[in-house]
């Protein structure tokens, strides 16, 4: 069979991708990769980015041992994904199948994310960013009582890209455990952009906030995206059994407390399929050494290994307590992965439960600053908006960043 005929056999991006997924899954089994299909997938995407490339370089890039990379490459060659030529390179069919995802770059080429680059919209996605900016402007106000704080549009897109690069949606179903950040909408835009719109059928969004779920449902419908599964659930209760053990990827940005990190990661672990294939993207700001250590401990306690740490990956709009940024951890499941909390949780969870929390808002008409919080005249921004600015009656307000407080 020639490569040209192979390429003709793949009529569109969806079909090409389905063929690639099967080949990757089979190769992982045949080569006995301990990381499962996610390990073989890492090899394919590394080759896609760097071809022609030496096995040793793919090993360095993926963190997989050289013999494992060599074995996976052998299996991928047998299935027509990789060419016989050395150094390692894709066949035209393999290249065509992976091309949509190779157009995505969540991180700079060096792999060193964060810092000054964190605010950047991924190249080529400027038009999507504008579209998403309009959607984000209409999102329900952040409910600070449950630690909602919206991340920036660039962060929404970068998270979506990181997930897709890891094979979320295309290779394995994805659970967004809380999504006031609208990563689901970013994913719908990006999957359509790269010709894989059907992938959205593999997305599930769980949230306690009906406003968030209703908004996402309307936006996905307006985009013509396949219906994602939307589940209203409070994670203080165990996951509904239909969600347990079902997902290859989970992404979550828990409340900003260690109790929040522990509970949300525990539910995320419960949602992952058994085995070492699962991936968890955890956004959290560990701002001091004690918190950082406690976070490491609760991850190790649950058998999660840190595969990558992207410092300052997430930027938030007016997130005072985080100083505007948090880190994103790519965590891998292991044979020892088990949730720290299996039953119902009844302890404290949110920042405001351990310390009274206030937020300042500037009136967009007269610049007067008003304090909103549990012991203030307005408990939430919704209440301030309903009442209007006491100075001028305006109903639009801007949250103040930490530096302005
Ligand atoms: C805790 S907030 C963290 C803030 C972060 N910047 C974000 O926006 O993702 C993240 C999401 O978790 C949801 N959430 C908060 N408490 C929850 C709970 N008990 N059960 C399920 N979802 C919850 C929020 O509605 C929000 O969508």
XYZ file of C-alpha atoms and ligand atoms in Angstrom:
432
model
C 0.000 0.000 0.000
C 1.480 3.366 -0.940
C 1.472 6.339 1.361
C -0.510 8.338 -1.210
C -3.319 5.796 -1.221
C -3.186 5.697 2.576
C -3.698 9.428 2.659
C -6.701 9.145 0.344
C -8.114 6.532 2.694
C -8.432 9.160 5.406
C -11.288 11.312 4.098
C -11.375 13.894 6.859
C -9.757 14.945 10.081
C -12.215 12.990 12.259
C -11.650 9.698 10.444
C -7.894 10.233 10.302
C -7.794 10.890 13.980
C -9.900 7.827 14.821
C -7.453 5.649 12.863
C -4.501 7.204 14.690
C -6.102 6.703 18.116
C -6.636 3.016 17.403
C -3.059 2.588 16.194
C -1.722 4.370 19.298
C -3.862 2.326 21.694
C -2.818 -0.952 20.019
C 0.851 0.096 20.022
C 0.716 0.874 23.737
C -0.627 -2.597 24.477
C 1.781 -4.381 22.117
C 4.815 -2.488 23.462
C 3.600 -2.972 27.069
C 3.920 0.730 27.867
C 3.339 1.180 31.597
C 1.807 4.625 31.035
C -0.709 3.027 28.680
C -2.002 4.848 25.620
C -0.996 8.235 27.052
C 2.661 7.112 26.851
C 2.356 6.039 23.201
C 0.432 9.227 22.480
C 3.291 11.290 23.933
C 5.667 9.538 21.509
C 3.499 10.307 18.478
C 3.041 13.969 19.374
C 6.755 14.368 20.101
C 7.606 12.892 16.692
C 4.947 15.114 15.101
C 6.602 18.203 16.541
C 10.242 17.337 15.991
C 10.450 14.917 13.036
C 12.767 13.673 11.704
C 13.986 12.963 15.203
C 16.236 10.466 16.986
C 14.701 7.948 19.403
C 16.940 9.368 22.118
C 15.544 12.878 21.583
C 11.956 11.555 21.805
C 12.965 9.810 25.017
C 14.260 13.094 26.458
C 11.157 14.960 25.290
C 8.657 12.475 26.734
C 10.531 11.245 29.792
C 10.047 7.642 28.602
C 13.040 5.245 28.578
C 14.815 4.807 25.223
C 13.875 1.089 24.877
C 10.198 1.946 25.500
C 10.253 4.695 22.865
C 11.994 2.325 20.436
C 9.381 -0.372 21.070
C 6.493 2.053 20.584
C 8.058 3.344 17.369
C 8.355 -0.232 16.116
C 4.661 -0.839 16.747
C 3.662 2.476 15.184
C 5.760 1.570 12.116
C 3.959 -1.760 11.817
C 0.643 0.147 11.792
C 1.665 2.674 9.147
C 1.861 5.676 11.491
C 5.660 5.941 11.320
C 7.784 5.502 8.188
C 10.544 2.900 7.853
C 13.168 5.621 7.297
C 15.449 6.809 10.143
C 15.580 9.066 12.099
C 12.009 8.635 13.292
C 9.391 10.272 11.055
C 5.686 10.005 10.271
C 4.165 8.506 7.153
C 2.077 10.954 5.094
C -1.039 9.310 6.545
C 0.270 9.585 10.092
C 1.238 13.208 9.494
C -2.172 14.041 8.024
C -3.937 12.393 10.965
C -1.992 14.285 13.608
C -1.819 17.571 11.686
C -4.874 19.205 13.333
C -3.341 18.819 16.777
C 0.138 19.877 15.622
C -1.300 23.277 14.803
C -1.846 23.756 18.523
C 0.851 25.026 20.863
C -0.216 25.653 24.431
C 3.343 26.191 25.601
C 6.331 27.960 24.081
C 8.560 25.636 22.043
C 11.086 25.447 24.881
C 8.421 23.870 27.073
C 9.090 26.576 29.659
C 5.698 28.102 30.270
C 4.532 30.729 32.668
C 6.016 34.005 33.751
C 5.935 36.678 31.117
C 4.443 34.364 28.474
C 1.425 33.368 30.540
C -0.814 36.107 29.200
C -0.132 35.343 25.546
C -2.871 34.124 23.273
C -1.559 31.066 21.435
C -0.360 32.104 17.951
C -2.988 31.636 15.252
C -5.877 31.770 17.707
C -6.264 35.562 17.909
C -9.675 35.486 16.178
C -10.894 32.746 18.536
C -9.651 34.823 21.464
C -11.761 37.774 20.309
C -14.815 35.533 20.011
C -14.180 34.032 23.433
C -13.680 37.506 24.903
C -17.253 38.354 23.896
C -18.593 35.137 25.391
C -16.631 35.671 28.617
C -17.994 39.209 28.956
C -21.500 37.748 29.322
C -20.640 34.963 31.803
C -22.538 35.053 35.121
C -20.712 37.051 37.793
C -18.180 35.116 39.844
C -19.730 33.811 43.054
C -16.952 34.487 45.556
C -18.726 32.454 48.260
C -17.639 29.298 46.393
C -14.228 30.698 45.366
C -15.156 31.401 41.768
C -12.729 33.679 39.965
C -12.601 33.757 36.197
C -9.350 33.148 34.397
C -8.352 35.274 31.404
C -9.281 34.364 27.836
C -5.666 33.515 27.003
C -5.652 31.089 29.937
C -8.910 29.458 28.792
C -7.393 28.870 25.349
C -4.054 27.676 26.701
C -5.792 25.176 28.982
C -7.878 23.921 26.068
C -4.750 23.466 23.963
C -2.849 21.675 26.702
C -5.759 19.259 27.121
C -6.069 18.597 23.398
C -2.316 18.097 23.030
C -2.543 15.447 25.744
C -5.263 13.669 23.750
C -8.233 14.777 25.865
C -11.511 14.437 23.929
C -9.882 12.881 20.881
C -8.154 9.970 22.627
C -10.118 9.745 25.853
C -13.164 11.404 27.445
C -12.624 14.550 29.511
C -14.274 15.718 32.738
C -14.141 19.412 33.586
C -14.624 19.358 37.354
C -15.993 22.895 37.757
C -16.002 25.198 34.754
C -16.870 28.806 35.518
C -13.688 29.409 33.489
C -15.503 28.249 30.308
C -12.760 25.872 29.204
C -15.571 23.853 27.591
C -16.434 26.794 25.339
C -12.745 27.310 24.519
C -12.525 23.605 23.620
C -15.590 23.864 21.364
C -14.016 26.782 19.500
C -10.615 25.123 19.151
C -11.886 21.672 18.130
C -14.019 23.303 15.431
C -11.041 25.410 14.345
C -8.843 22.325 13.808
C -11.553 20.234 12.112
C -12.392 17.939 15.031
C -15.761 19.375 16.190
C -17.263 15.975 17.014
C -14.693 15.575 19.787
C -16.861 17.761 22.032
C -19.229 14.816 22.446
C -16.494 13.383 24.705
C -16.731 16.305 27.162
C -18.513 16.295 30.508
C -18.871 19.427 32.622
C -19.714 19.057 36.315
C -20.518 22.084 38.451
C -22.563 22.989 41.500
C -23.566 26.308 39.907
C -26.631 26.027 37.673
C -25.939 29.470 36.198
C -22.573 28.237 34.897
C -24.076 25.068 33.407
C -26.969 26.958 31.780
C -24.575 29.492 30.286
C -22.272 26.785 28.896
C -25.232 24.907 27.430
C -26.454 28.033 25.614
C -22.985 28.906 24.308
C -22.245 25.390 23.047
C -25.622 25.310 21.298
C -24.951 28.717 19.730
C -21.624 27.375 18.419
C -23.356 24.321 16.956
C -21.093 22.060 19.040
C -22.218 18.486 19.748
C -23.964 18.352 23.097
C -21.469 17.938 25.918
C -22.743 16.196 29.028
C -23.633 18.754 31.728
C -24.003 17.523 35.296
C -25.136 19.564 38.286
C -23.465 18.079 41.331
C -21.913 19.225 44.600
C -18.561 17.461 44.968
C -19.050 17.323 48.726
C -21.116 14.260 47.814
C -19.401 11.324 46.072
C -19.505 11.413 42.272
C -22.637 10.019 40.609
C -21.837 6.390 39.767
C -22.246 7.109 36.029
C -19.172 9.369 36.198
C -16.918 7.230 38.399
C -13.968 5.515 36.690
C -14.934 6.789 33.243
C -12.477 9.480 32.164
C -9.009 9.557 30.658
C -8.546 13.219 31.581
C -9.879 15.468 34.327
C -9.197 19.191 34.635
C -9.959 21.115 37.800
C -9.292 24.463 39.469
C -10.373 23.814 43.069
C -11.257 26.312 45.794
C -8.094 28.040 47.025
C -7.826 26.034 50.237
C -5.909 22.813 50.882
C -9.222 21.206 51.852
C -10.541 22.258 48.426
C -7.485 20.847 46.639
C -7.842 17.569 48.570
C -11.570 17.143 47.912
C -11.474 18.138 44.222
C -8.431 15.970 43.456
C -10.092 13.082 45.307
C -13.207 13.405 43.139
C -11.004 13.780 40.066
C -9.195 10.548 40.957
C -12.566 8.810 41.409
C -13.536 9.978 37.914
C -10.386 8.591 36.238
C -10.391 5.201 34.569
C -8.362 2.633 36.484
C -4.724 2.221 35.433
C -1.720 4.431 34.816
C -3.138 6.040 31.689
C -5.178 8.770 33.430
C -4.157 12.428 33.478
C -5.251 15.186 35.825
C -4.661 18.869 35.114
C -4.708 20.667 38.441
C -4.628 24.449 38.755
C -3.593 25.647 42.202
C -1.487 28.364 43.760
C 0.800 27.090 46.521
C 2.098 30.462 47.642
C 4.253 29.432 50.615
C 6.538 26.466 51.397
C 4.150 24.879 53.916
C 1.231 24.955 51.479
C 3.455 23.649 48.690
C 4.567 20.725 50.853
C 1.008 19.988 51.982
C -0.127 19.981 48.356
C 2.685 17.595 47.377
C 1.709 15.353 50.279
C -1.941 15.158 49.315
C -0.989 14.324 45.734
C 1.453 11.605 46.811
C -1.115 10.314 49.318
C -3.447 9.703 46.355
C -0.798 8.040 44.184
C -0.547 10.922 41.701
C 2.827 11.667 40.118
C 3.721 15.143 38.888
C 4.617 14.903 35.197
C 4.951 18.643 34.599
C 4.618 21.846 36.584
C 3.819 25.011 34.654
C 4.431 27.940 36.971
C 2.171 30.947 36.524
C 0.255 29.188 33.730
C -3.143 30.503 34.888
C -3.941 34.188 35.006
C -7.145 35.410 36.652
C -9.258 38.488 36.341
C -9.058 40.368 39.647
C -7.995 37.345 41.727
C -6.703 39.042 44.841
C -5.882 36.035 46.986
C -3.785 34.414 44.244
C -2.015 37.602 43.217
C -3.534 36.997 39.780
C -1.799 33.728 38.852
C -1.672 30.052 39.751
C 0.361 27.055 38.642
C -0.878 24.229 36.488
C 0.243 20.698 37.318
C 0.012 17.807 34.861
C -0.473 14.771 37.095
C -0.320 11.146 36.056
C -2.244 8.266 37.578
C -0.286 5.242 38.767
C -1.045 1.701 39.864
C -1.360 3.153 43.417
C -3.852 5.908 42.587
C -6.777 6.046 44.978
C -8.952 8.933 46.222
C -8.164 10.461 49.641
C -11.899 10.920 50.222
C -14.375 8.318 49.011
C -17.524 9.171 50.982
C -19.362 12.420 51.716
C -17.296 15.440 52.855
C -18.652 17.759 55.529
C -15.706 19.962 56.521
C -14.798 23.517 55.492
C -14.029 24.004 51.834
C -13.947 27.641 50.742
C -11.653 30.537 51.600
C -14.506 32.490 53.190
C -15.227 29.635 55.608
C -11.847 29.945 57.305
C -11.473 33.742 57.117
C -14.021 36.445 56.248
C -13.365 37.470 52.661
C -14.009 40.787 51.006
C -13.516 42.103 47.529
C -13.390 45.684 46.312
C -15.148 46.877 43.172
C -14.755 50.168 41.341
C -17.878 51.793 39.911
C -17.387 52.066 36.147
C -19.174 55.426 36.031
C -17.971 57.451 39.036
C -14.879 55.437 40.179
C -16.217 55.060 43.729
C -14.830 51.907 45.399
C -17.224 49.583 47.266
C -16.409 46.642 49.519
C -18.377 43.422 49.022
C -18.234 40.494 51.456
C -19.945 38.504 54.170
C -19.815 41.296 56.778
C -20.408 44.160 54.324
C -23.466 45.994 53.035
C -23.492 43.728 49.970
C -22.562 40.079 50.416
C -22.023 39.462 46.711
C -21.397 41.481 43.554
C -24.872 40.449 42.373
C -26.351 42.282 45.374
C -24.269 45.406 44.687
C -25.360 45.364 41.047
C -28.990 44.972 42.004
C -28.736 47.906 44.414
C -26.633 50.094 42.109
C -23.731 52.348 43.089
C -24.837 54.393 46.142
C -22.972 57.402 44.705
C -24.350 57.446 41.149
C -26.705 54.497 40.574
C -24.438 52.766 38.002
C -24.780 48.960 37.846
C -21.456 48.109 36.213
C -18.428 47.445 38.435
C -14.830 46.359 37.906
C -13.097 44.093 40.476
C -9.863 45.628 41.774
C -6.673 43.655 41.358
C -4.661 42.839 44.506
C -2.180 45.640 43.888
C -4.994 48.204 43.912
C -6.459 47.073 47.237
C -13.828 26.520 42.953
S -13.913 27.511 41.537
C -12.180 27.998 41.499
C -11.855 29.262 40.773
C -11.179 29.102 39.464
N -10.587 30.292 38.963
C -12.156 28.697 38.411
O -12.868 29.609 38.029
O -12.135 27.573 37.943
C -13.985 26.379 40.174
C -15.313 25.819 39.830
O -15.745 24.909 40.840
C -17.134 25.053 41.003
N -17.460 24.611 42.338
C -17.249 25.255 43.509
N -17.694 24.513 44.531
C -18.186 23.361 44.018
C -18.785 22.207 44.576
N -18.955 22.090 45.878
N -19.168 21.222 43.746
C -18.991 21.343 42.403
N -18.441 22.419 41.820
C -18.035 23.428 42.604
C -17.377 26.530 40.773
O -18.726 26.799 40.460
C -16.425 26.824 39.654
O -17.026 26.611 38.407
